[in-house]
XYZ file of C-alpha atoms in Angstrom:
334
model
C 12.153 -53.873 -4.064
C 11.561 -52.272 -0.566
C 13.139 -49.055 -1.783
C 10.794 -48.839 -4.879
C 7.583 -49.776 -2.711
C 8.903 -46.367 -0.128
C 9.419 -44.458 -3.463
C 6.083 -45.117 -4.826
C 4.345 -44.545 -1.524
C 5.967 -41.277 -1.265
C 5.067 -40.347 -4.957
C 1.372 -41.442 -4.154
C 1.136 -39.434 -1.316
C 3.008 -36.148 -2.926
C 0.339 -36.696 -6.092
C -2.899 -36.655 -3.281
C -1.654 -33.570 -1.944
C -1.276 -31.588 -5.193
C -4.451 -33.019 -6.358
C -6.569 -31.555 -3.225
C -4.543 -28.628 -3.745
C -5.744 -28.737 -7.905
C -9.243 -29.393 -6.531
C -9.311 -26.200 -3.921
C -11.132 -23.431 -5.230
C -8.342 -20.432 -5.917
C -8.323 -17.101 -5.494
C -5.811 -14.975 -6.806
C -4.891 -11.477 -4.843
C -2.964 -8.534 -6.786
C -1.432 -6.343 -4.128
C 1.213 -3.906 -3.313
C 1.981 -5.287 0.282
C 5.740 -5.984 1.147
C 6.598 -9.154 0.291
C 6.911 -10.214 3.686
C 3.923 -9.221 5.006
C 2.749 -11.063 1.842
C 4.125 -14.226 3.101
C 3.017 -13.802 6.594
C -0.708 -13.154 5.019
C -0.596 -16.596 2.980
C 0.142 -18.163 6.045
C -2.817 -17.315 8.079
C -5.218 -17.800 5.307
C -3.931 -20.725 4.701
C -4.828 -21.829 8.372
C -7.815 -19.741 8.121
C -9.282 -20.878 5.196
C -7.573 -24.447 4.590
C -10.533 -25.349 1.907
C -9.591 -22.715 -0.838
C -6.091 -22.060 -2.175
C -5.634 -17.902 -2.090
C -2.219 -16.464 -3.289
C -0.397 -13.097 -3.428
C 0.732 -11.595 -6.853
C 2.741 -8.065 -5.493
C 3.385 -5.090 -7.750
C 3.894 -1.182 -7.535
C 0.210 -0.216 -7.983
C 1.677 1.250 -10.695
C 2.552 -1.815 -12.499
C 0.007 -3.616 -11.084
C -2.168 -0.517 -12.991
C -0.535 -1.325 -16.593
C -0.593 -5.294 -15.984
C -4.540 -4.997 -15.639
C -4.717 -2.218 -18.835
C -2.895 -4.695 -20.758
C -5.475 -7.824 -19.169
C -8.211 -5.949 -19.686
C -7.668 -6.053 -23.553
C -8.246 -9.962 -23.437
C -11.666 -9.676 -21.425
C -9.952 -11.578 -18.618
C -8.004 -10.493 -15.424
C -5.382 -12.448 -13.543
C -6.762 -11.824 -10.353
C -10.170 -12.207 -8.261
C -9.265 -9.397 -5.625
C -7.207 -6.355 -5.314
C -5.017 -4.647 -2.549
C -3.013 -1.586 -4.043
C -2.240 1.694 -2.432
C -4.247 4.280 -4.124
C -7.353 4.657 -3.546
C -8.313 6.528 -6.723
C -8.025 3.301 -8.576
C -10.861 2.115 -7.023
C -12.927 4.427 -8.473
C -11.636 4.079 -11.598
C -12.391 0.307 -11.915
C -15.883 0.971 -10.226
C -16.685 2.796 -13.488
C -15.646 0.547 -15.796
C -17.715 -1.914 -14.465
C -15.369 -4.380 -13.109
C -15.792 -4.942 -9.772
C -18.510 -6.765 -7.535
C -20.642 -5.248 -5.160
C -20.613 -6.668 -1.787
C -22.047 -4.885 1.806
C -19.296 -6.351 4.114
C -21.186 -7.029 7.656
C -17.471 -5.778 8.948
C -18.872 -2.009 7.239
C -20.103 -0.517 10.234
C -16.973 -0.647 12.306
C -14.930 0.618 9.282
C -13.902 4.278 10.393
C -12.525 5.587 7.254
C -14.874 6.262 4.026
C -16.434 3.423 1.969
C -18.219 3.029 -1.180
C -21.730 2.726 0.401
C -22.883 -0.381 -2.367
C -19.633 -2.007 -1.236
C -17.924 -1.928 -4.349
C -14.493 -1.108 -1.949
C -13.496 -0.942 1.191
C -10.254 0.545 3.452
C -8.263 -2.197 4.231
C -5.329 -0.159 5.943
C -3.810 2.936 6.454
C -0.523 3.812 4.618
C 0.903 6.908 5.747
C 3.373 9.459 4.172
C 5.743 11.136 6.472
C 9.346 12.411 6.244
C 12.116 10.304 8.380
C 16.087 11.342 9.421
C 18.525 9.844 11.179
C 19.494 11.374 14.802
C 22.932 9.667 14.453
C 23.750 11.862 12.126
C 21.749 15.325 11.469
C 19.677 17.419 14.797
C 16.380 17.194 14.514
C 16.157 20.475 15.109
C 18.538 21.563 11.872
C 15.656 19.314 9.748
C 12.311 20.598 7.655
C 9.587 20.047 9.559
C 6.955 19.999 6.795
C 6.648 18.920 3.326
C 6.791 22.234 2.346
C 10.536 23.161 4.007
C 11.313 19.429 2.027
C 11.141 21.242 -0.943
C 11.970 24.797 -0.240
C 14.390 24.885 1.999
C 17.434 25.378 -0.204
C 19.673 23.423 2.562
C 18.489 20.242 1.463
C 19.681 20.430 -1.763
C 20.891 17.399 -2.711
C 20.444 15.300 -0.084
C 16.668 14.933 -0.066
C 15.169 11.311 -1.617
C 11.731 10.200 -2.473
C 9.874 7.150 -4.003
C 8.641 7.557 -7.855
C 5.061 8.099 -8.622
C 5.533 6.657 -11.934
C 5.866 3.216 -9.979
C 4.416 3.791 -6.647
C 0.755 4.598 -5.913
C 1.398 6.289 -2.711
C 3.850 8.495 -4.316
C 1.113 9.191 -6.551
C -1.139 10.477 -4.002
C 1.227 12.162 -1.994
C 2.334 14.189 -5.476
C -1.568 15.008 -5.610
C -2.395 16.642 -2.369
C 0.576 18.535 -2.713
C 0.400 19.235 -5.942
C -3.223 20.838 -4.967
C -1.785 22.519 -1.640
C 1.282 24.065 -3.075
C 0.952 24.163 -7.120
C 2.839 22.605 -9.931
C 5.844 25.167 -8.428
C 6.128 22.427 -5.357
C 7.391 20.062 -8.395
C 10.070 22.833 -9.667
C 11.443 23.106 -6.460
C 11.807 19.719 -5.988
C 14.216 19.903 -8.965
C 15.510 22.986 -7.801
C 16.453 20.982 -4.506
C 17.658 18.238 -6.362
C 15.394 15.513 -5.067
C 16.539 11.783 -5.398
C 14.179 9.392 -7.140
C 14.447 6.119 -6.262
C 12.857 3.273 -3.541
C 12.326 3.368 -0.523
C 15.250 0.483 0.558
C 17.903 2.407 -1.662
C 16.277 5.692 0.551
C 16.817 4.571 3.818
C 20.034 3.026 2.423
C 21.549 7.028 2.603
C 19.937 8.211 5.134
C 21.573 5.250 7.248
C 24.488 6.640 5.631
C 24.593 9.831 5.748
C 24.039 10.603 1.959
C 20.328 11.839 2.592
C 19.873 14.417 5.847
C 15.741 13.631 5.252
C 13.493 11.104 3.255
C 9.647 11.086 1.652
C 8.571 8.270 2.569
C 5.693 5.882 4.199
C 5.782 5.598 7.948
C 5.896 1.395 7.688
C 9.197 1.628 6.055
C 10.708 3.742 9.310
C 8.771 1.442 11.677
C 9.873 -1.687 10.304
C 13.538 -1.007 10.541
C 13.120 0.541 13.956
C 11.246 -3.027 15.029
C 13.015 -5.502 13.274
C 16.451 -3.869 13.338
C 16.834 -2.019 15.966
C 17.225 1.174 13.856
C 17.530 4.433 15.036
C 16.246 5.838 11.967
C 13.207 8.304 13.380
C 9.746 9.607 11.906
C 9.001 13.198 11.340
C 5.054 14.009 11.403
C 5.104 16.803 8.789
C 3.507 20.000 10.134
C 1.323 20.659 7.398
C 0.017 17.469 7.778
C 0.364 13.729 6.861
C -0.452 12.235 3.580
C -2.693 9.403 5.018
C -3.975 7.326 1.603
C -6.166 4.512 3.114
C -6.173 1.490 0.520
C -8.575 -0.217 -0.631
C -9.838 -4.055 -1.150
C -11.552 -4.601 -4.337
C -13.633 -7.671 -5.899
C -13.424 -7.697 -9.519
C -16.567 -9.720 -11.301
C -16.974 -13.225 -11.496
C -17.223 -12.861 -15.929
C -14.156 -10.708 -15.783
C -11.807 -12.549 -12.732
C -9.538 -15.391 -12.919
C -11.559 -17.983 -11.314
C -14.697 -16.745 -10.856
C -14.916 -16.872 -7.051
C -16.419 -14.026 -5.871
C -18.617 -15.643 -2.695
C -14.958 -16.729 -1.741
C -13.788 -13.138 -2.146
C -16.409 -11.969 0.346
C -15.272 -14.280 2.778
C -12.022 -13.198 2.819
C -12.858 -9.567 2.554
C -15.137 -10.004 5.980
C -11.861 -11.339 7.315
C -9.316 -8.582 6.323
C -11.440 -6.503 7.633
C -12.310 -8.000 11.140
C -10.352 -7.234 14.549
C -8.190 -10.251 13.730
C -7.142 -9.662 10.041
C -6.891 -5.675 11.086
C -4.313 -7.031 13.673
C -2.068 -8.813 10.771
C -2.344 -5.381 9.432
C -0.586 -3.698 12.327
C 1.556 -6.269 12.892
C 2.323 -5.276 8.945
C 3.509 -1.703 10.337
C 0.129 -0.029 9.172
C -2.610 1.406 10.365
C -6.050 -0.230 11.048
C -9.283 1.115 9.319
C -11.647 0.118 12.518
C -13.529 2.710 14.609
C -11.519 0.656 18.095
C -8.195 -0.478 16.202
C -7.017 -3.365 17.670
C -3.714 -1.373 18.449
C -1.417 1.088 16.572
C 1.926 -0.434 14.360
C 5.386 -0.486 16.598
C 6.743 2.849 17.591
C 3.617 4.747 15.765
C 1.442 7.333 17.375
C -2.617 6.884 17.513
C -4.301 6.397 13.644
C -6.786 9.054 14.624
C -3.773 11.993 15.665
C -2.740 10.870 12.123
C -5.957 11.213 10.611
C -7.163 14.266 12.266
C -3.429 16.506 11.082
C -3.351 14.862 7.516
C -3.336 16.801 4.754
C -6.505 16.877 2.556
C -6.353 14.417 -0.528
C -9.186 14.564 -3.871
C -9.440 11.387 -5.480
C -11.253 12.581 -8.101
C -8.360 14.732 -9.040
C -5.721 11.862 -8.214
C -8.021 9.880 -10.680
C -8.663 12.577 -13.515
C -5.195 14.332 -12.797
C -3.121 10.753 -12.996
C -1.938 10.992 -16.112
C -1.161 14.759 -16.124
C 0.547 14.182 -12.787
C 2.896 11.934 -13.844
C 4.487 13.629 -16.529
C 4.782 16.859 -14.840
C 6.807 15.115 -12.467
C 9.106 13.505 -15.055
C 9.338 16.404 -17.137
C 9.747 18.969 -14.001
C 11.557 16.657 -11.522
C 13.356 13.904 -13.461
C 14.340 15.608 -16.402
């Protein structure tokens, strides 16, 4: 009898607990963030904000893109906010009327561009660089630039990059390079044989030895370098960085899941304060604040980065997206 009386205290008090959890307002947050930064995130928030229940759905912003075409169809989304890589997308879904305005009082100490009736903000700073590994090829022997990535006939073969099918940054990186160097920058990427594939199987070879250099966002280096002790090093092309700051987006309370968008504010005022900016960092990106709270592990200062990048439309990622894509699979992946 004492053993059922324990049981059915224990069931009571496991019942309470998921019905305060059924009771917390929810929000629901598409992103593109690793997974473990994803699981760091939902722990804060859950300290920070113990009266509303917010989770993490992660996706390529590319199939985070078709999950939301395919939503959209039932009038309904399956998320309140956003966090995906390109920023293009924002403007797309600003158009078609889905998201909710909101003037962050965070907005003045963002840095980077915003859309002025707060329909998105910056949240962090991705970064596309090239990396190698100084175990194994001289720095020296290496392209220096995007460009050289390409052209130099050298790296044929032994070059790797993530799919902008899939990935948003790849997306934008294809863009400004695409408007920098011409549709011929995608022919010699075939010409040099160019692996598609992700970023883990990337810096999989060029641990290895298969790849000599690697396309690729600066996190992925810096994350191996802190958590591993890798020696796998970034290259800061010459002809500039492909910065792409993502964006945090609201989507309307008549078209989100739960209809929470005063929540949503909260949380975007938090994200982008000095102490969700630093959970950001801590994340291996950059911070979108005018005084960053500091710079990710074994990175160089956000504005160096900013000031060399390379020059990226997001009208013509947005109006060029389709187009883009199947140039690439038609000139590089055929």
């Amino acid at each position: 009898m004492k053993k059922i009386l324990i049981a059915l205290t224990l069931l009571s008090i496991l019942m309470c607990g998921a019905s305060n959890a059924a009771d917390k307002p929810k929000v629901t947050i598409y992103t593109s963030m690793y997974e473990d930064i994803i699981e760091a995130m939902t722990a804060v928030l859950h300290e920070k904000f113990p009266d509303y229940d917010v989770e993490f759905f992660y996706g390529g912003t590319g199939t985070l893109q078709a999950k939301i075409a395919a939503e959209k169809d039932t009038k309904k989304l399956g998320c309140d906010m956003l966090m995906v890589a390109d920023p293009s997308y924002s403007l797309e879904l600003k158009d078609a009327g889905l998201l909710h305005p909101y003037i962050s009082k965070e907005a003045e100490n963002i840095s980077l561009e915003y859309d002025k009736e707060g329909y998105w903000y910056p949240v962090r700073t991705l970064n596309m660089i090239l990396a190698y590994n100084p175990e194994n090829f001289n720095k020296e022997d290496l392209p220096k630039s995007f460009k050289d990535f390409a052209y130099d006939p050298d790296m044929k073969g032994v070059i790797s990059m993530s799919n902008p099918l899939t990935s948003g940054t790849a997306l934008v990186a294809i863009s400004a390079l695409k408007d920098k160097y011409g549709y011929e920058y995608f022919d010699k990427l075939a010409e040099n044989k160019v692996m598609v594939e992700s970023g883990s199987v990337a810096l999989t070879k060029l641990e290895t030895g298969e790849c000599k250099v690697i396309m690729i966002l600066e996190e992925s280096v810096l994350k191996k370098r802190e958590e591993e002790d890798s020696e796998l090093s970034v290259i800061y092309p010459t002809d500039g960085v492909i910065c792409v700051p993502s964006p945090i987006m609201t989507i309307k309370d008549e078209w989100s899941a739960h209809g929470n968008s005063k929540i949503c504010e909260e949380l975007t005022d938090w994200f982008l304060s000095e102490e969700g900016q630093k959970y950001i960092v801590k994340g291996w990106m950059h911070s979108v604040r005018k005084n960053p709270p500091a710079v990710p592990y074994d990175s160089i200062s956000t504005d160096t980065i900013v000031k060399n990048s390379m020059p990226v439309s997001w009208e013509n990622c947005l109006k060029e997206r389709s187009e883009l894509r199947t140039n690439f699979e038609e000139r590089v992946k055929k």
